[in-house]
Amino acid sequence: MRRSASRSIAAICMSAGVVLAIPSPVLADLVFLEPGSSPAGNRPAGMAVADFNHDGLLDVVAANDQLSTASVLLGTGTTRFAPVVSYATAPDGRIFHHPQPLATGDFNGDGNLDYAVTSQYGGPFYVSVALGVGNGTFLAQTLHQVGTCPTSVVAVDTNHDGRLDLITTNSEGSNISVLLGNGNGTFQPRTEFESDDSPISNVSADFNGDGHADIAQVSWGVGRLTILLGAGNGQFGAPTHYTVGANPRSLVAADFNHDGIADIAVANGEGASISVVKGYGDGSFAPAIEYPLSSAGWVDSEPNSIIAVDLDADGNLDLAVADFRMAAVEVFRGSANGIFGLPQIIPLGTSPSTIATADFNADGSPDLAVLDYESGSLAVLINDVVFNGSFD
């Protein structure tokens, strides 16, 4: 499917304290084949893509709002998946359309992938862990108590013991919960660290180059990005804050300008924009550059989920966004200096909640997977770019 041409952005300027992007040359649109669609559950939001049954095909696990379940969809090597198999999560498993309530990893060292999922409502509050058997099925969940209203979880080794730990963002607790892994699929009682008011999503990367896992999170109520630097022993320092767009929903960390330093991009749910924040390599960041979707004529948009991936085989990372309100995917083409072009708009579904990327048809090109909240479906868009630098 083809949409109107996108433009790259050659320069930026300051206007009344706001960093603005200045568009210039025209780029050819990316081309995606017509999407294949599969049932994914009840109001799904948040997903992880991995091979859960060791067959070389990519599978998906998605969290379901209201039903307190997670859906596992085994891959077929095409754009469609096998029928959903559901697994219980924590009671009162409301996730709304929050895009990052899931994490995967091998929590018990058996060579099979497991998953963890948060539950925002209820009380007490939990992250539920389901251990994979290796054939695409999972054992019954175990529950681990975390802070108030957890909306996001990441799995990362915070203390260099070779075991994955879990970190939840707690939206009503204004903090994170760190659960150190025991290496057998169980976790130690949580330790909490202050972060910011109403945080909603988190990611982990090494933002200051010390070899330790750090945390970045966004807070929807105050429009801020928060950085917590890790000490390498499961502990985190005091938070630092940076202004981004209105009501940020999700974020991704990657090196956008080839300087070897992690940068951050944020989807601003009520700002109808994305924010890109350049890292300095010492744990601090430059002021955010905001890319408004209004530049493409989309004023009433709601960017909900964001990923970084090189979709056009030019060696630069692009950004892809699931826009919940405008029923579309938006692709911002990247450049070698970390500046992004105006978005290419790809209408899709009714309420895209979460976007992910993987090579679903094993042709060497990254594709896009998008969950639709209202229809309960998973769409896969096959990328028609040949990764030799040309279009198919």
CSV table of C-alpha atoms in Angstrom, one decimal:
chain,number,residue,atom,x,y,z
A,1,MET,CA,0.0,0.0,0.0
A,2,ARG,CA,1.4,3.4,-1.0
A,3,ARG,CA,0.8,6.8,0.7
A,4,SER,CA,1.8,10.3,0.0
A,5,ALA,CA,5.5,11.0,-0.1
A,6,SER,CA,7.4,11.8,3.1
A,7,ARG,CA,10.0,14.5,3.6
A,8,SER,CA,13.2,14.4,5.6
A,9,ILE,CA,14.3,17.1,7.9
A,10,ALA,CA,17.6,18.9,7.3
A,11,ALA,CA,17.8,21.3,10.2
A,12,ILE,CA,16.4,22.4,13.5
A,13,CYS,CA,15.8,25.8,15.1
A,14,MET,CA,14.8,27.3,18.4
A,15,SER,CA,11.5,29.3,18.6
A,16,ALA,CA,10.3,30.6,22.0
A,17,GLY,CA,12.2,27.9,23.8
A,18,VAL,CA,10.8,25.1,21.7
A,19,VAL,CA,13.0,23.0,19.4
A,20,LEU,CA,11.3,22.8,16.0
A,21,ALA,CA,12.1,20.6,13.0
A,22,ILE,CA,12.5,22.1,9.5
A,23,PRO,CA,11.4,19.7,6.7
A,24,SER,CA,13.2,19.5,3.3
A,25,PRO,CA,13.6,16.9,0.5
A,26,VAL,CA,11.1,14.3,-0.7
A,27,LEU,CA,11.6,10.6,0.0
A,28,ALA,CA,9.9,7.7,-1.8
A,29,ASP,CA,7.3,6.0,0.4
A,30,LEU,CA,8.0,2.7,2.0
A,31,VAL,CA,5.9,-0.1,0.6
A,32,PHE,CA,4.1,-2.7,2.8
A,33,LEU,CA,2.1,-5.6,1.4
A,34,GLU,CA,-1.5,-5.8,2.4
A,35,PRO,CA,-1.6,-6.9,6.0
A,36,GLY,CA,-2.6,-10.4,7.2
A,37,SER,CA,-4.8,-10.4,10.3
A,38,SER,CA,-5.3,-12.9,13.1
A,39,PRO,CA,-7.6,-12.9,16.2
A,40,ALA,CA,-5.4,-11.9,19.2
A,41,GLY,CA,-7.8,-11.7,22.2
A,42,ASN,CA,-10.0,-9.3,24.0
A,43,ARG,CA,-8.8,-5.7,23.7
A,44,PRO,CA,-5.1,-6.6,23.5
A,45,ALA,CA,-2.4,-4.1,24.3
A,46,GLY,CA,1.3,-4.8,24.8
A,47,MET,CA,3.1,-7.7,23.0
A,48,ALA,CA,6.4,-9.4,22.7
A,49,VAL,CA,7.6,-11.3,19.6
A,50,ALA,CA,9.9,-14.3,20.1
A,51,ASP,CA,10.2,-18.0,19.2
A,52,PHE,CA,8.5,-19.8,22.1
A,53,ASN,CA,8.6,-23.3,20.6
A,54,HIS,CA,12.0,-23.5,19.0
A,55,ASP,CA,10.6,-24.1,15.5
A,56,GLY,CA,12.4,-21.1,13.9
A,57,LEU,CA,9.1,-19.2,13.4
A,58,LEU,CA,8.2,-16.1,15.3
A,59,ASP,CA,5.4,-16.2,17.8
A,60,VAL,CA,3.6,-13.5,19.8
A,61,VAL,CA,2.4,-13.1,23.3
A,62,ALA,CA,-0.1,-10.2,24.0
A,63,ALA,CA,-1.8,-9.0,27.2
A,64,ASN,CA,-5.6,-8.6,27.2
A,65,ASP,CA,-7.5,-5.9,29.0
A,66,GLN,CA,-10.4,-6.8,31.3
A,67,LEU,CA,-10.1,-10.6,31.0
A,68,SER,CA,-7.0,-11.0,33.1
A,69,THR,CA,-5.3,-13.1,30.5
A,70,ALA,CA,-2.4,-13.2,28.1
A,71,SER,CA,-2.8,-14.6,24.5
A,72,VAL,CA,-0.1,-16.8,22.9
A,73,LEU,CA,-0.2,-16.9,19.1
A,74,LEU,CA,2.2,-19.4,17.5
A,75,GLY,CA,3.7,-18.4,14.2
A,76,THR,CA,3.1,-20.1,10.9
A,77,GLY,CA,5.8,-18.4,8.9
A,78,THR,CA,3.1,-16.2,7.1
A,79,THR,CA,1.3,-13.1,8.1
A,80,ARG,CA,-1.3,-15.2,10.1
A,81,PHE,CA,-1.0,-17.1,13.3
A,82,ALA,CA,-2.4,-20.2,14.9
A,83,PRO,CA,-5.5,-19.8,17.1
A,84,VAL,CA,-5.1,-18.0,20.4
A,85,VAL,CA,-4.2,-20.0,23.6
A,86,SER,CA,-5.0,-18.0,26.7
A,87,TYR,CA,-3.2,-18.0,30.1
A,88,ALA,CA,-4.4,-16.4,33.3
A,89,THR,CA,-2.7,-13.3,34.6
A,90,ALA,CA,-3.2,-11.4,37.9
A,91,PRO,CA,-6.7,-10.8,39.1
A,92,ASP,CA,-8.3,-7.6,38.0
A,93,GLY,CA,-5.9,-7.5,35.1
A,94,ARG,CA,-6.8,-4.2,33.6
A,95,ILE,CA,-4.2,-2.8,31.3
A,96,PHE,CA,-6.4,-0.4,29.2
A,97,HIS,CA,-4.4,0.3,26.0
A,98,HIS,CA,-1.0,0.8,27.7
A,99,PRO,CA,1.6,-0.5,25.3
A,100,GLN,CA,4.3,-1.9,27.4
A,101,PRO,CA,2.9,-4.3,30.1
A,102,LEU,CA,4.9,-7.3,28.9
A,103,ALA,CA,8.5,-8.6,29.0
A,104,THR,CA,10.1,-11.8,27.9
A,105,GLY,CA,13.3,-13.6,28.8
A,106,ASP,CA,14.6,-16.9,30.2
A,107,PHE,CA,13.9,-16.4,33.9
A,108,ASN,CA,14.8,-19.9,35.0
A,109,GLY,CA,17.8,-20.7,32.8
A,110,ASP,CA,16.3,-23.7,31.0
A,111,GLY,CA,16.8,-22.3,27.5
A,112,ASN,CA,13.0,-21.6,27.0
A,113,LEU,CA,11.5,-18.2,26.9
A,114,ASP,CA,9.2,-17.1,29.7
A,115,TYR,CA,7.0,-13.9,30.0
A,116,ALA,CA,6.0,-11.4,32.7
A,117,VAL,CA,3.0,-9.2,32.6
A,118,THR,CA,1.7,-6.4,34.8
A,119,SER,CA,-1.8,-5.7,36.1
A,120,GLN,CA,-2.8,-2.2,36.8
A,121,TYR,CA,-6.0,-2.5,38.8
A,122,GLY,CA,-7.0,-4.4,42.0
A,123,GLY,CA,-4.8,-4.4,45.0
A,124,PRO,CA,-2.5,-5.8,46.1
A,125,PHE,CA,-0.7,-5.4,42.8
A,126,TYR,CA,1.3,-8.0,41.0
A,127,VAL,CA,3.5,-8.9,38.1
A,128,SER,CA,2.6,-12.4,37.0
A,129,VAL,CA,5.3,-14.7,35.6
A,130,ALA,CA,4.6,-17.7,33.3
A,131,LEU,CA,7.5,-20.1,32.6
A,132,GLY,CA,7.7,-21.5,29.1
A,133,VAL,CA,7.9,-25.3,28.5
A,134,GLY,CA,9.7,-24.9,25.2
A,135,ASN,CA,6.8,-26.2,23.0
A,136,GLY,CA,4.8,-23.0,22.9
A,137,THR,CA,2.9,-23.7,26.1
A,138,PHE,CA,3.4,-22.2,29.6
A,139,LEU,CA,3.1,-23.3,33.2
A,140,ALA,CA,0.6,-21.7,35.5
A,141,GLN,CA,1.5,-18.2,36.5
A,142,THR,CA,3.2,-17.2,39.8
A,143,LEU,CA,2.4,-13.8,41.3
A,144,HIS,CA,5.0,-11.3,42.7
A,145,GLN,CA,3.8,-8.3,44.5
A,146,VAL,CA,4.9,-4.8,43.2
A,147,GLY,CA,4.0,-1.2,43.7
A,148,THR,CA,0.7,0.5,43.2
A,149,CYS,CA,-0.8,0.3,39.7
A,150,PRO,CA,2.0,-1.2,37.6
A,151,THR,CA,1.7,-0.3,34.0
A,152,SER,CA,5.0,-1.5,32.4
A,153,VAL,CA,7.7,-4.1,33.0
A,154,VAL,CA,11.2,-4.8,31.7
A,155,ALA,CA,13.5,-7.8,32.2
A,156,VAL,CA,17.2,-7.0,32.6
A,157,ASP,CA,20.1,-8.0,34.7
A,158,THR,CA,20.6,-5.1,37.1
A,159,ASN,CA,23.3,-6.6,39.4
A,160,HIS,CA,25.6,-8.6,37.0
A,161,ASP,CA,24.8,-12.0,38.4
A,162,GLY,CA,23.7,-13.5,35.1
A,163,ARG,CA,20.1,-13.7,36.1
A,164,LEU,CA,17.2,-11.6,34.7
A,165,ASP,CA,15.5,-9.2,37.1
A,166,LEU,CA,12.2,-7.4,36.7
A,167,ILE,CA,11.5,-3.7,36.9
A,168,THR,CA,7.9,-2.4,37.0
A,169,THR,CA,6.8,1.2,36.5
A,170,ASN,CA,4.1,2.0,39.1
A,171,SER,CA,1.7,4.7,37.9
A,172,GLU,CA,0.1,5.5,41.2
A,173,GLY,CA,3.2,4.8,43.3
A,174,SER,CA,5.3,7.3,41.5
A,175,ASN,CA,8.2,4.8,41.7
A,176,ILE,CA,9.7,1.7,40.2
A,177,SER,CA,9.8,-1.8,41.8
A,178,VAL,CA,12.9,-3.9,41.3
A,179,LEU,CA,12.6,-7.6,41.8
A,180,LEU,CA,16.0,-9.4,41.7
A,181,GLY,CA,15.8,-12.8,39.9
A,182,ASN,CA,16.9,-16.0,41.7
A,183,GLY,CA,17.6,-17.7,38.4
A,184,ASN,CA,15.0,-20.4,38.9
A,185,GLY,CA,11.9,-18.4,37.8
A,186,THR,CA,11.3,-16.9,41.2
A,187,PHE,CA,12.1,-13.4,42.3
A,188,GLN,CA,13.1,-11.7,45.6
A,189,PRO,CA,10.8,-9.2,47.3
A,190,ARG,CA,10.7,-5.9,45.6
A,191,THR,CA,12.8,-2.8,46.4
A,192,GLU,CA,11.3,0.5,45.3
A,193,PHE,CA,12.9,3.7,44.0
A,194,GLU,CA,11.3,7.1,43.6
A,195,SER,CA,10.9,8.2,40.0
A,196,ASP,CA,8.1,10.7,39.0
A,197,ASP,CA,4.4,11.4,39.2
A,198,SER,CA,2.2,9.1,37.2
A,199,PRO,CA,4.8,7.1,35.3
A,200,ILE,CA,3.4,4.8,32.6
A,201,SER,CA,6.2,3.1,30.5
A,202,ASN,CA,9.9,2.2,31.0
A,203,VAL,CA,12.8,0.9,29.0
A,204,SER,CA,16.3,-0.1,30.0
A,205,ALA,CA,19.7,0.8,28.5
A,206,ASP,CA,23.1,1.9,29.5
A,207,PHE,CA,22.8,5.7,29.3
A,208,ASN,CA,26.1,6.7,30.9
A,209,GLY,CA,28.5,4.1,29.6
A,210,ASP,CA,29.4,2.5,32.9
A,211,GLY,CA,28.2,-1.0,31.9
A,212,HIS,CA,25.3,-1.0,34.3
A,213,ALA,CA,21.6,-1.1,33.3
A,214,ASP,CA,19.8,2.2,33.7
A,215,ILE,CA,16.0,3.0,33.5
A,216,ALA,CA,14.2,5.6,31.4
A,217,GLN,CA,10.5,6.1,31.9
A,218,VAL,CA,7.8,8.6,30.8
A,219,SER,CA,5.1,10.1,33.0
A,220,TRP,CA,1.8,10.7,31.3
A,221,GLY,CA,0.4,13.3,33.7
A,222,VAL,CA,3.3,15.6,33.8
A,223,GLY,CA,4.8,15.2,30.3
A,224,ARG,CA,8.3,14.2,31.5
A,225,LEU,CA,11.0,11.7,30.8
A,226,THR,CA,12.8,10.4,33.9
A,227,ILE,CA,16.2,8.8,34.0
A,228,LEU,CA,17.4,6.5,36.9
A,229,LEU,CA,21.0,5.5,36.7
A,230,GLY,CA,21.8,2.0,37.9
A,231,ALA,CA,24.7,1.2,40.3
A,232,GLY,CA,25.2,-2.3,39.0
A,233,ASN,CA,24.0,-3.9,42.2
A,234,GLY,CA,20.3,-3.7,41.8
A,235,GLN,CA,20.2,-0.2,43.2
A,236,PHE,CA,19.2,3.0,41.3
A,237,GLY,CA,20.1,6.7,41.9
A,238,ALA,CA,17.9,9.7,42.3
A,239,PRO,CA,15.8,10.6,39.2
A,240,THR,CA,16.5,13.3,36.7
A,241,HIS,CA,13.7,14.8,34.6
A,242,TYR,CA,13.4,16.1,31.0
A,243,THR,CA,10.4,17.7,29.4
A,244,VAL,CA,8.8,15.9,26.5
A,245,GLY,CA,5.3,16.3,24.8
A,246,ALA,CA,1.9,16.1,26.4
A,247,ASN,CA,0.7,12.8,27.9
A,248,PRO,CA,3.6,10.6,26.8
A,249,ARG,CA,2.6,6.9,26.5
A,250,SER,CA,5.7,4.9,25.5
A,251,LEU,CA,9.4,5.2,24.6
A,252,VAL,CA,12.2,3.4,22.9
A,253,ALA,CA,16.0,3.7,23.5
A,254,ALA,CA,18.4,3.4,20.5
A,255,ASP,CA,21.4,5.2,18.9
A,256,PHE,CA,19.8,7.4,16.3
A,257,ASN,CA,22.8,9.4,15.2
A,258,HIS,CA,25.6,6.8,15.1
A,259,ASP,CA,27.6,8.3,17.9
A,260,GLY,CA,27.6,5.1,20.0
A,261,ILE,CA,25.3,6.7,22.7
A,262,ALA,CA,21.7,5.7,23.5
A,263,ASP,CA,19.1,8.3,22.6
A,264,ILE,CA,15.4,8.1,23.4
A,265,ALA,CA,12.2,8.6,21.3
A,266,VAL,CA,8.8,9.2,23.0
A,267,ALA,CA,5.2,8.8,21.7
A,268,ASN,CA,3.1,11.7,23.1
A,269,GLY,CA,-0.5,10.5,23.4
A,270,GLU,CA,-2.2,13.9,23.8
A,271,GLY,CA,0.6,15.9,22.2
A,272,ALA,CA,-0.1,14.5,18.7
A,273,SER,CA,3.7,14.2,18.3
A,274,ILE,CA,6.8,12.3,19.0
A,275,SER,CA,9.8,13.7,21.0
A,276,VAL,CA,13.4,12.7,20.3
A,277,VAL,CA,15.9,13.2,23.1
A,278,LYS,CA,19.7,13.0,22.2
A,279,GLY,CA,21.9,11.3,24.8
A,280,TYR,CA,25.2,12.9,25.8
A,281,GLY,CA,26.7,9.6,27.1
A,282,ASP,CA,27.0,10.6,30.7
A,283,GLY,CA,23.4,9.9,31.7
A,284,SER,CA,22.2,13.4,30.7
A,285,PHE,CA,20.2,14.4,27.6
A,286,ALA,CA,19.7,17.4,25.3
A,287,PRO,CA,16.3,19.2,25.1
A,288,ALA,CA,13.7,17.2,23.3
A,289,ILE,CA,13.1,17.8,19.6
A,290,GLU,CA,9.4,17.5,18.9
A,291,TYR,CA,7.9,16.2,15.6
A,292,PRO,CA,4.2,17.2,15.4
A,293,LEU,CA,1.8,15.0,13.5
A,294,SER,CA,-0.1,18.1,12.7
A,295,SER,CA,2.6,18.7,10.1
A,296,ALA,CA,1.0,15.9,8.2
A,297,GLY,CA,-2.5,17.3,8.8
A,298,TRP,CA,-3.3,15.0,11.7
A,299,VAL,CA,-4.2,17.2,14.6
A,300,ASP,CA,-6.4,14.8,16.6
A,301,SER,CA,-3.9,11.9,16.7
A,302,GLU,CA,-3.0,9.8,19.8
A,303,PRO,CA,0.5,8.2,19.3
A,304,ASN,CA,0.4,5.2,21.7
A,305,SER,CA,3.3,2.9,21.0
A,306,ILE,CA,6.7,3.5,19.3
A,307,ILE,CA,9.6,1.4,18.0
A,308,ALA,CA,12.9,2.0,16.3
A,309,VAL,CA,13.9,-0.1,13.3
A,310,ASP,CA,15.7,0.5,10.0
A,311,LEU,CA,12.8,-0.1,7.6
A,312,ASP,CA,14.3,1.3,4.4
A,313,ALA,CA,17.8,-0.4,4.5
A,314,ASP,CA,19.7,2.9,4.5
A,315,GLY,CA,21.6,2.1,7.7
A,316,ASN,CA,19.7,4.6,9.8
A,317,LEU,CA,17.0,3.9,12.4
A,318,ASP,CA,13.4,4.9,11.6
A,319,LEU,CA,10.6,5.3,14.0
A,320,ALA,CA,7.2,3.6,13.7
A,321,VAL,CA,4.2,4.6,15.8
A,322,ALA,CA,0.8,3.0,16.5
A,323,ASP,CA,-1.7,5.9,16.5
A,324,PHE,CA,-4.7,4.8,18.7
A,325,ARG,CA,-7.1,7.5,17.8
A,326,MET,CA,-6.3,8.0,14.1
A,327,ALA,CA,-6.3,4.2,13.3
A,328,ALA,CA,-3.0,4.3,11.6
A,329,VAL,CA,0.7,3.5,11.7
A,330,GLU,CA,3.1,6.5,11.2
A,331,VAL,CA,6.6,6.0,10.0
A,332,PHE,CA,9.3,8.7,10.5
A,333,ARG,CA,12.3,8.1,8.3
A,334,GLY,CA,15.6,8.5,10.0
A,335,SER,CA,18.9,10.1,8.8
A,336,ALA,CA,22.5,9.7,9.8
A,337,ASN,CA,22.4,12.7,12.1
A,338,GLY,CA,19.4,11.5,14.1
A,339,ILE,CA,16.9,13.9,12.5
A,340,PHE,CA,13.6,12.5,11.3
A,341,GLY,CA,11.4,13.3,8.4
A,342,LEU,CA,7.7,14.0,8.3
A,343,PRO,CA,5.6,10.9,8.8
A,344,GLN,CA,4.3,8.5,6.2
A,345,ILE,CA,0.7,7.6,7.2
A,346,ILE,CA,-0.5,4.0,6.8
A,347,PRO,CA,-4.2,3.6,7.8
A,348,LEU,CA,-4.7,0.4,9.7
A,349,GLY,CA,-7.5,-1.1,11.8
A,350,THR,CA,-9.7,0.9,14.2
A,351,SER,CA,-7.5,1.5,17.3
A,352,PRO,CA,-3.9,0.4,17.1
A,353,SER,CA,-2.5,0.0,20.6
A,354,THR,CA,0.9,-1.6,20.2
A,355,ILE,CA,3.5,-2.0,17.5
A,356,ALA,CA,6.4,-4.4,17.3
A,357,THR,CA,9.0,-5.4,14.6
A,358,ALA,CA,10.4,-8.6,13.5
A,359,ASP,CA,11.1,-10.5,10.2
A,360,PHE,CA,8.0,-12.6,10.1
A,361,ASN,CA,8.5,-14.1,6.6
A,362,ALA,CA,12.3,-14.7,6.9
A,363,ASP,CA,13.1,-12.6,3.8
A,364,GLY,CA,15.8,-10.5,5.6
A,365,SER,CA,13.6,-7.4,5.9
A,366,PRO,CA,12.0,-6.2,9.2
A,367,ASP,CA,8.2,-6.2,9.2
A,368,LEU,CA,5.7,-4.6,11.5
A,369,ALA,CA,3.1,-6.2,13.8
A,370,VAL,CA,0.3,-4.1,15.2
A,371,LEU,CA,-2.3,-5.0,17.8
A,372,ASP,CA,-5.8,-3.4,17.4
A,373,TYR,CA,-7.5,-2.8,20.8
A,374,GLU,CA,-11.2,-2.6,19.8
A,375,SER,CA,-11.2,-5.4,17.1
A,376,GLY,CA,-8.9,-7.7,19.1
A,377,SER,CA,-6.8,-8.5,16.1
A,378,LEU,CA,-3.1,-8.7,15.2
A,379,ALA,CA,-2.0,-7.4,11.8
A,380,VAL,CA,1.3,-8.1,10.2
A,381,LEU,CA,2.6,-5.7,7.5
A,382,ILE,CA,5.3,-7.3,5.3
A,383,ASN,CA,8.0,-4.8,4.4
A,384,ASP,CA,8.6,-4.8,0.6
A,385,VAL,CA,12.1,-3.3,0.9
A,386,VAL,CA,15.0,-5.6,-0.3
A,387,PHE,CA,17.9,-5.1,2.2
A,388,ASN,CA,20.5,-4.4,-0.5
A,389,GLY,CA,19.6,-0.7,-0.4
A,390,SER,CA,16.9,-0.8,-3.1
A,391,PHE,CA,13.1,-1.2,-3.3
A,392,ASP,CA,11.6,-4.5,-4.5
